[in-house]
Coordinates of N, CA, C and O in Angstrom, one line a residue:
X939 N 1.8 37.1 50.3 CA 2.6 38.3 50.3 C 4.1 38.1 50.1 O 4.8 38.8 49.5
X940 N 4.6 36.8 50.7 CA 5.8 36.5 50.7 C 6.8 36.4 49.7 O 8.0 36.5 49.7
X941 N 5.7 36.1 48.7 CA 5.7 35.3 46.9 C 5.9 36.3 46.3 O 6.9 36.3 45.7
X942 N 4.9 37.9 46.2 CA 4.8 38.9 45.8 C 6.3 40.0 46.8 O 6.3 41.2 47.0
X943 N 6.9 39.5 47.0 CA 8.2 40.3 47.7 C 9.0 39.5 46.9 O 9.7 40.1 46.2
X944 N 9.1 38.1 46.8 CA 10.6 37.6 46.0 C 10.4 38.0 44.6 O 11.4 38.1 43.9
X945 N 9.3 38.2 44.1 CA 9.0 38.6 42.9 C 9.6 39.9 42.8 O 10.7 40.2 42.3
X946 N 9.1 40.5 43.3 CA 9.7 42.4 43.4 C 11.5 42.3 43.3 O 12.3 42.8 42.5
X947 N 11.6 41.4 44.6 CA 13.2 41.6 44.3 C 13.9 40.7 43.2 O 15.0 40.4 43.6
X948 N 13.6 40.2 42.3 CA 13.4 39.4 41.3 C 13.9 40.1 39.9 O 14.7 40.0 39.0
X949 N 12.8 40.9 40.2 CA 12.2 41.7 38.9 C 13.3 42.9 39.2 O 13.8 43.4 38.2
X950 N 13.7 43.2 40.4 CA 14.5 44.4 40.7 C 15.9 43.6 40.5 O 16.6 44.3 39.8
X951 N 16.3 42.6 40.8 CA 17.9 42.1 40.3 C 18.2 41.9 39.4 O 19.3 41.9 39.0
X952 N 16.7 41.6 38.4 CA 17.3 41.6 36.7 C 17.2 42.9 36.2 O 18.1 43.2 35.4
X953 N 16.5 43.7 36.4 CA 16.5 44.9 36.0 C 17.9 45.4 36.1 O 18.4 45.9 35.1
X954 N 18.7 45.4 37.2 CA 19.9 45.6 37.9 C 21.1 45.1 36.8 O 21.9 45.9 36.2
X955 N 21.0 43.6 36.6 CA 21.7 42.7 36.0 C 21.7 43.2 34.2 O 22.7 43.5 33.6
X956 N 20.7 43.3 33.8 CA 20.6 44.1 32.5 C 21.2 45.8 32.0 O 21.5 46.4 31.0
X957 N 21.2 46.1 33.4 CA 21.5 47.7 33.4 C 23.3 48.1 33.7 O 24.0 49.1 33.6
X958 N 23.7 46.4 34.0 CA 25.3 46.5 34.2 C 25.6 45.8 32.7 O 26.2 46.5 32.0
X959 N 25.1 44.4 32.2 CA 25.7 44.3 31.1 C 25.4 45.5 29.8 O 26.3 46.0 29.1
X960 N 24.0 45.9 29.5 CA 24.3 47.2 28.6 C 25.4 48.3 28.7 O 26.0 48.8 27.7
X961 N 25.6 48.8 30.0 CA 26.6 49.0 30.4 C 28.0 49.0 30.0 O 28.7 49.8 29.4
X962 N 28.2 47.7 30.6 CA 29.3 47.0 29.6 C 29.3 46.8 28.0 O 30.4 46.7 27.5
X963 N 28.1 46.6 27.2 CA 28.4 46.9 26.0 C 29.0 47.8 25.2 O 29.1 47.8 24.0
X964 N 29.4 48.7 26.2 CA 30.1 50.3 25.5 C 31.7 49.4 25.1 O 32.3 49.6 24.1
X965 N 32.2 48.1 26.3 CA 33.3 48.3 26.3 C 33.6 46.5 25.3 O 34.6 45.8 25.3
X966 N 32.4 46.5 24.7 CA 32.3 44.8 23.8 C 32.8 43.8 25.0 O 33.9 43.6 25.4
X967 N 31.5 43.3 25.4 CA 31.4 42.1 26.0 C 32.2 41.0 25.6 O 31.8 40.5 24.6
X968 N 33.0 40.4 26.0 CA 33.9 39.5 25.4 C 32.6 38.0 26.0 O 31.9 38.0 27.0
X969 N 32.7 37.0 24.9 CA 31.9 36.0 25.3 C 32.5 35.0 26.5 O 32.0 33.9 26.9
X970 N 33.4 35.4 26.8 CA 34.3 34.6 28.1 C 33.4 35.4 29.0 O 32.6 34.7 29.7
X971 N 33.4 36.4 29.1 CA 32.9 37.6 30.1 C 30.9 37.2 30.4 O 30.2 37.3 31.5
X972 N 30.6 36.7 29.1 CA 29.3 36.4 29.0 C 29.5 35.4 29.6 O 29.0 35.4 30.7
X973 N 30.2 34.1 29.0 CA 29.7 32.8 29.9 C 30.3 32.8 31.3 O 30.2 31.7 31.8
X974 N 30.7 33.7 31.9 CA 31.1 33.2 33.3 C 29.8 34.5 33.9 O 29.5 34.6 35.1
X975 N 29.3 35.2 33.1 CA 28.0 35.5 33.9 C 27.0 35.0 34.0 O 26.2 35.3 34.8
X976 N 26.7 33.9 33.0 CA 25.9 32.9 32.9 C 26.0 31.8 34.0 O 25.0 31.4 34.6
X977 N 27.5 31.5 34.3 CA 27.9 30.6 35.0 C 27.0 30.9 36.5 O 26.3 30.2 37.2
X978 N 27.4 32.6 36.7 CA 27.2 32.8 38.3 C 25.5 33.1 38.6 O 24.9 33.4 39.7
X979 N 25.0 33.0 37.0 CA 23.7 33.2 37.2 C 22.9 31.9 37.5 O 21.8 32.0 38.2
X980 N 23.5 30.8 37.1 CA 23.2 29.4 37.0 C 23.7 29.0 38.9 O 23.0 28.4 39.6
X981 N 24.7 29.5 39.2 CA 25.5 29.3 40.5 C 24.3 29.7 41.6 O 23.9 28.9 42.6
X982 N 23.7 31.2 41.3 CA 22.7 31.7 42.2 C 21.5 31.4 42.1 O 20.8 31.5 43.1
X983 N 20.9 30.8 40.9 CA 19.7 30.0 41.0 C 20.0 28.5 41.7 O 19.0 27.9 42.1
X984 N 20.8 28.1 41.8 CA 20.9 27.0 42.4 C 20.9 27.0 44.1 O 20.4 26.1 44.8
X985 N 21.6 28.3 44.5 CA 21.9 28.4 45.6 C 20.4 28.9 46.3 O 20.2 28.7 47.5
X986 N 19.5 29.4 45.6 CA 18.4 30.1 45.8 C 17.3 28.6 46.2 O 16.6 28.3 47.2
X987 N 17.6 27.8 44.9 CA 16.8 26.4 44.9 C 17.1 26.2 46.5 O 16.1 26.4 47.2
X988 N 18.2 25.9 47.1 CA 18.4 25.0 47.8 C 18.0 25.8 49.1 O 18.4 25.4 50.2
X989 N 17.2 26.9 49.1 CA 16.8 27.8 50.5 C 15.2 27.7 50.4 O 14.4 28.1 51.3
X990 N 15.0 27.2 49.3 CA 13.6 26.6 49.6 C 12.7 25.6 49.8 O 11.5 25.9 50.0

């Protein structure tokens, strides 16, 4: 059950994460703006690794 809840909120933070950069494509995503969301996506998968 525990597995099936990180999944949910998973699936719910990318959905989230997709719904702010479309978003932002009204205003052209600068690729600076891309790679430092990359950066902090890479930052939170690591931080997530290390809680398990």
């Amino acid at each position: 059950m525990a597995v099936h809840d990180v999944d949910l909120a998973v699936g719910e933070f990318r959905q989230q994460v997709r719904d702010a950069v479309r978003a932002e494509r009204g205003a052209q995503m600068s690729a600076a703006k891309a790679e430092a969301v990359r950066r902090e996506l890479e930052a939170a998968l690591l931080r997530i690794k290390a809680l398990l």
